[in-house]
Amino acid sequence: MLQHVNIKAELKGVKDPILRLKKLYELSMTVAGDPVEVFKRVANMIGEVFDVRVVCLSEIRGEELFFISVYVDGEVSVDVGHCPLEVTPCSTVEKEKDLKMYDEVIEKFPQAGFLKTHNAYSYCGFPTLGSDGEVIAVTCLLDDKPHDFTDEDQDLLRIFGQRIGVEIERKRYLDAQAESEKKIRHMAFYDSLTQLPNRSLLLDRLQQVLKLAERHDFLGAILYLDLDRFKSINDSLGHSVGDSLLKTVASRLQECVRAEDTVARLSGDEFIVILSNLGDDAPV
């Protein structure tokens, strides 16, 4: 869990602009851990420091703006939906790669639904640049009344933009790493053609069924199936047709069994079906 830091108390009495910048940077660096929790804490921190009603920390993915952390009147929510980037004032921030401020923002961007949701009058958005120099996120501060942002305030927001950039790229790296590990695990236990469990996962499932059968005294069965004259299909029609047939067979076998049963591809045109908990009246 992230430790709560009272930003206003920490900055109280620090009048010199340079010292305030240094203090705030030090505070931002204390925020670490799970990126989602960091985004929540940073949104809260910005809301407290600048005394605004709403802070939307938003990641740009393609042509969409995803609200990954939203602070509203002291409460923070995550993953609050998305909208087309182009219809929002954030698009101007993204194009110009610089901080932008608007009053009467709803009238200027009537298609941006989140502005109406939060009854926004004033808008201040600042960019987050990735390591390639492109804008990867825009954080905006909204209020239902005019809000002045001094040069010092804008410098503080740019510091937050840098901090957010570090966390977004870290999250992207962690997500890519997790996805890569997921693919590796899938390749280790599933057949690449039919997506059925392979021999390794089949043996693991078999061990589980045998242990459960022994513990709860139920019957099970193992079925072995292969396709007659499959080689002639490959030889006469080609391997692409043979592969399509194997995938069709795999799909139909799965449709014939229950969720607790296992259909696996052993090799070539050979399939194994493990049926568990058949009941006392099952044929032996």
PDB file of C-alpha atoms in Angstrom, residues 51-193:
ATOM      1  CA  ASP A  51      -7.180  22.681  -5.095  1.00  0.00           C
ATOM      2  CA  VAL A  52      -9.248  21.649  -8.123  1.00  0.00           C
ATOM      3  CA  ARG A  53     -12.385  19.530  -8.192  1.00  0.00           C
ATOM      4  CA  VAL A  54     -11.300  17.062 -10.867  1.00  0.00           C
ATOM      5  CA  VAL A  55      -8.024  15.586 -12.109  1.00  0.00           C
ATOM      6  CA  CYS A  56      -8.105  13.190 -15.079  1.00  0.00           C
ATOM      7  CA  LEU A  57      -4.887  11.256 -15.648  1.00  0.00           C
ATOM      8  CA  SER A  58      -5.349   9.847 -19.144  1.00  0.00           C
ATOM      9  CA  GLU A  59      -3.234   7.602 -21.344  1.00  0.00           C
ATOM     10  CA  ILE A  60      -3.264   7.964 -25.127  1.00  0.00           C
ATOM     11  CA  ARG A  61      -3.690   4.659 -26.964  1.00  0.00           C
ATOM     12  CA  GLY A  62      -3.985   5.167 -30.684  1.00  0.00           C
ATOM     13  CA  GLU A  63      -6.827   7.638 -31.273  1.00  0.00           C
ATOM     14  CA  GLU A  64      -8.459   7.056 -27.877  1.00  0.00           C
ATOM     15  CA  LEU A  65      -8.005   8.742 -24.510  1.00  0.00           C
ATOM     16  CA  PHE A  66      -8.220   6.268 -21.606  1.00  0.00           C
ATOM     17  CA  PHE A  67      -8.956   7.652 -18.138  1.00  0.00           C
ATOM     18  CA  ILE A  68      -6.657   5.514 -15.988  1.00  0.00           C
ATOM     19  CA  SER A  69      -7.028   7.542 -12.785  1.00  0.00           C
ATOM     20  CA  VAL A  70      -9.622  10.214 -11.978  1.00  0.00           C
ATOM     21  CA  TYR A  71      -9.742  12.367  -8.842  1.00  0.00           C
ATOM     22  CA  VAL A  72     -13.138  13.941  -8.054  1.00  0.00           C
ATOM     23  CA  ASP A  73     -13.702  15.958  -4.871  1.00  0.00           C
ATOM     24  CA  GLY A  74     -11.175  13.964  -2.851  1.00  0.00           C
ATOM     25  CA  GLU A  75     -12.097  10.502  -4.202  1.00  0.00           C
ATOM     26  CA  VAL A  76     -10.003   8.615  -6.764  1.00  0.00           C
ATOM     27  CA  SER A  77     -11.278   6.006  -9.239  1.00  0.00           C
ATOM     28  CA  VAL A  78      -9.370   3.961 -11.817  1.00  0.00           C
ATOM     29  CA  ASP A  79     -10.177   2.841 -15.370  1.00  0.00           C
ATOM     30  CA  VAL A  80     -13.125   5.213 -15.797  1.00  0.00           C
ATOM     31  CA  GLY A  81     -13.660   4.550 -19.492  1.00  0.00           C
ATOM     32  CA  HIS A  82     -12.368   6.226 -22.629  1.00  0.00           C
ATOM     33  CA  CYS A  83     -13.356   8.606 -25.416  1.00  0.00           C
ATOM     34  CA  PRO A  84     -12.056   9.763 -28.814  1.00  0.00           C
ATOM     35  CA  LEU A  85      -9.009  11.968 -28.269  1.00  0.00           C
ATOM     36  CA  GLU A  86      -9.845  14.289 -31.170  1.00  0.00           C
ATOM     37  CA  VAL A  87     -13.042  15.709 -29.619  1.00  0.00           C
ATOM     38  CA  THR A  88     -11.313  16.737 -26.376  1.00  0.00           C
ATOM     39  CA  PRO A  89      -9.062  19.682 -25.470  1.00  0.00           C
ATOM     40  CA  CYS A  90      -6.419  17.062 -24.707  1.00  0.00           C
ATOM     41  CA  SER A  91      -5.944  16.694 -28.481  1.00  0.00           C
ATOM     42  CA  THR A  92      -4.513  20.220 -28.590  1.00  0.00           C
ATOM     43  CA  VAL A  93      -2.120  19.335 -25.760  1.00  0.00           C
ATOM     44  CA  GLU A  94      -1.065  16.226 -27.691  1.00  0.00           C
ATOM     45  CA  LYS A  95      -0.516  18.102 -30.951  1.00  0.00           C
ATOM     46  CA  GLU A  96       1.370  21.040 -29.459  1.00  0.00           C
ATOM     47  CA  LYS A  97       3.197  18.972 -26.808  1.00  0.00           C
ATOM     48  CA  ASP A  98       2.636  21.754 -24.326  1.00  0.00           C
ATOM     49  CA  LEU A  99       0.387  22.821 -21.493  1.00  0.00           C
ATOM     50  CA  LYS A 100      -2.958  24.363 -22.553  1.00  0.00           C
ATOM     51  CA  MET A 101      -5.612  26.242 -20.578  1.00  0.00           C
ATOM     52  CA  TYR A 102      -9.230  27.040 -21.480  1.00  0.00           C
ATOM     53  CA  ASP A 103     -12.175  28.776 -19.847  1.00  0.00           C
ATOM     54  CA  GLU A 104     -15.752  27.965 -20.907  1.00  0.00           C
ATOM     55  CA  VAL A 105     -14.260  24.684 -22.076  1.00  0.00           C
ATOM     56  CA  ILE A 106     -17.581  22.891 -22.640  1.00  0.00           C
ATOM     57  CA  GLU A 107     -18.602  25.472 -25.230  1.00  0.00           C
ATOM     58  CA  LYS A 108     -15.270  25.071 -27.016  1.00  0.00           C
ATOM     59  CA  PHE A 109     -15.380  21.234 -26.966  1.00  0.00           C
ATOM     60  CA  PRO A 110     -19.086  20.263 -26.842  1.00  0.00           C
ATOM     61  CA  GLN A 111     -18.477  16.640 -27.887  1.00  0.00           C
ATOM     62  CA  ALA A 112     -16.192  15.864 -24.931  1.00  0.00           C
ATOM     63  CA  GLY A 113     -18.684  14.135 -22.647  1.00  0.00           C
ATOM     64  CA  PHE A 114     -16.410  13.979 -19.604  1.00  0.00           C
ATOM     65  CA  LEU A 115     -16.345  17.797 -19.474  1.00  0.00           C
ATOM     66  CA  LYS A 116     -20.135  17.883 -19.146  1.00  0.00           C
ATOM     67  CA  THR A 117     -20.066  15.059 -16.606  1.00  0.00           C
ATOM     68  CA  HIS A 118     -17.845  17.130 -14.328  1.00  0.00           C
ATOM     69  CA  ASN A 119     -19.540  20.461 -15.150  1.00  0.00           C
ATOM     70  CA  ALA A 120     -16.170  21.864 -16.210  1.00  0.00           C
ATOM     71  CA  TYR A 121     -15.716  25.560 -16.752  1.00  0.00           C
ATOM     72  CA  SER A 122     -11.919  25.782 -16.623  1.00  0.00           C
ATOM     73  CA  TYR A 123      -9.447  23.302 -18.100  1.00  0.00           C
ATOM     74  CA  CYS A 124      -5.693  22.978 -17.687  1.00  0.00           C
ATOM     75  CA  GLY A 125      -4.020  20.063 -19.483  1.00  0.00           C
ATOM     76  CA  PHE A 126      -0.368  19.123 -19.563  1.00  0.00           C
ATOM     77  CA  PRO A 127       1.434  16.443 -21.585  1.00  0.00           C
ATOM     78  CA  THR A 128       3.537  13.465 -20.622  1.00  0.00           C
ATOM     79  CA  LEU A 129       6.262  12.587 -23.106  1.00  0.00           C
ATOM     80  CA  GLY A 130       7.568   9.090 -23.646  1.00  0.00           C
ATOM     81  CA  SER A 131      11.198   8.168 -24.197  1.00  0.00           C
ATOM     82  CA  ASP A 132      10.657   8.678 -27.952  1.00  0.00           C
ATOM     83  CA  GLY A 133       9.548  12.273 -27.426  1.00  0.00           C
ATOM     84  CA  GLU A 134       5.907  11.596 -28.331  1.00  0.00           C
ATOM     85  CA  VAL A 135       2.981  12.430 -26.039  1.00  0.00           C
ATOM     86  CA  ILE A 136       1.791   9.248 -24.318  1.00  0.00           C
ATOM     87  CA  ALA A 137      -0.555  10.816 -21.752  1.00  0.00           C
ATOM     88  CA  VAL A 138      -2.409  14.012 -20.949  1.00  0.00           C
ATOM     89  CA  THR A 139      -3.436  14.979 -17.439  1.00  0.00           C
ATOM     90  CA  CYS A 140      -6.103  17.638 -17.116  1.00  0.00           C
ATOM     91  CA  LEU A 141      -7.344  19.679 -14.169  1.00  0.00           C
ATOM     92  CA  LEU A 142     -11.011  20.698 -14.271  1.00  0.00           C
ATOM     93  CA  ASP A 143     -13.019  23.084 -12.153  1.00  0.00           C
ATOM     94  CA  ASP A 144     -16.517  24.526 -12.248  1.00  0.00           C
ATOM     95  CA  LYS A 145     -15.129  28.049 -11.873  1.00  0.00           C
ATOM     96  CA  PRO A 146     -12.189  30.052 -13.251  1.00  0.00           C
ATOM     97  CA  HIS A 147      -8.846  28.842 -11.972  1.00  0.00           C
ATOM     98  CA  ASP A 148      -5.569  30.711 -12.290  1.00  0.00           C
ATOM     99  CA  PHE A 149      -2.342  28.766 -12.823  1.00  0.00           C
ATOM    100  CA  THR A 150       0.807  30.786 -12.211  1.00  0.00           C
ATOM    101  CA  ASP A 151       4.128  30.159 -13.921  1.00  0.00           C
ATOM    102  CA  GLU A 152       5.197  28.319 -10.769  1.00  0.00           C
ATOM    103  CA  ASP A 153       2.069  26.135 -10.937  1.00  0.00           C
ATOM    104  CA  GLN A 154       2.813  25.276 -14.544  1.00  0.00           C
ATOM    105  CA  ASP A 155       6.373  24.300 -13.651  1.00  0.00           C
ATOM    106  CA  LEU A 156       4.996  21.999 -10.949  1.00  0.00           C
ATOM    107  CA  LEU A 157       2.611  20.383 -13.426  1.00  0.00           C
ATOM    108  CA  ARG A 158       5.462  19.723 -15.855  1.00  0.00           C
ATOM    109  CA  ILE A 159       7.327  17.938 -13.043  1.00  0.00           C
ATOM    110  CA  PHE A 160       4.270  15.763 -12.506  1.00  0.00           C
ATOM    111  CA  GLY A 161       4.185  15.088 -16.247  1.00  0.00           C
ATOM    112  CA  GLN A 162       7.727  13.715 -16.095  1.00  0.00           C
ATOM    113  CA  ARG A 163       6.848  11.507 -13.109  1.00  0.00           C
ATOM    114  CA  ILE A 164       3.735  10.176 -14.812  1.00  0.00           C
ATOM    115  CA  GLY A 165       5.792   9.355 -17.914  1.00  0.00           C
ATOM    116  CA  VAL A 166       8.169   7.196 -15.896  1.00  0.00           C
ATOM    117  CA  GLU A 167       5.264   5.212 -14.438  1.00  0.00           C
ATOM    118  CA  ILE A 168       3.375   4.772 -17.717  1.00  0.00           C
ATOM    119  CA  GLU A 169       6.457   3.397 -19.460  1.00  0.00           C
ATOM    120  CA  ARG A 170       7.159   1.165 -16.456  1.00  0.00           C
ATOM    121  CA  LYS A 171       3.581  -0.128 -16.562  1.00  0.00           C
ATOM    122  CA  ARG A 172       3.845  -0.764 -20.305  1.00  0.00           C
ATOM    123  CA  TYR A 173       7.073  -2.688 -19.742  1.00  0.00           C
ATOM    124  CA  LEU A 174       5.513  -4.769 -16.939  1.00  0.00           C
ATOM    125  CA  ASP A 175       2.386  -5.446 -19.030  1.00  0.00           C
ATOM    126  CA  ALA A 176       4.503  -6.506 -22.026  1.00  0.00           C
ATOM    127  CA  GLN A 177       6.603  -8.741 -19.805  1.00  0.00           C
ATOM    128  CA  ALA A 178       3.496 -10.349 -18.277  1.00  0.00           C
ATOM    129  CA  GLU A 179       2.003 -10.898 -21.751  1.00  0.00           C
ATOM    130  CA  SER A 180       5.262 -12.460 -22.952  1.00  0.00           C
ATOM    131  CA  GLU A 181       5.347 -14.801 -19.954  1.00  0.00           C
ATOM    132  CA  LYS A 182       1.698 -15.703 -20.589  1.00  0.00           C
ATOM    133  CA  LYS A 183       2.507 -16.608 -24.202  1.00  0.00           C
ATOM    134  CA  ILE A 184       5.503 -18.686 -23.127  1.00  0.00           C
ATOM    135  CA  ARG A 185       3.355 -20.596 -20.606  1.00  0.00           C
ATOM    136  CA  HIS A 186       0.706 -21.124 -23.274  1.00  0.00           C
ATOM    137  CA  MET A 187       3.277 -22.456 -25.744  1.00  0.00           C
ATOM    138  CA  ALA A 188       4.601 -24.843 -23.078  1.00  0.00           C
ATOM    139  CA  PHE A 189       1.218 -26.421 -22.351  1.00  0.00           C
ATOM    140  CA  TYR A 190      -0.948 -25.984 -25.455  1.00  0.00           C
ATOM    141  CA  ASP A 191      -0.779 -27.250 -29.007  1.00  0.00           C
ATOM    142  CA  SER A 192      -0.009 -24.370 -31.358  1.00  0.00           C
ATOM    143  CA  LEU A 193      -2.369 -25.580 -34.113  1.00  0.00           C
TER     144      LEU A 193
END
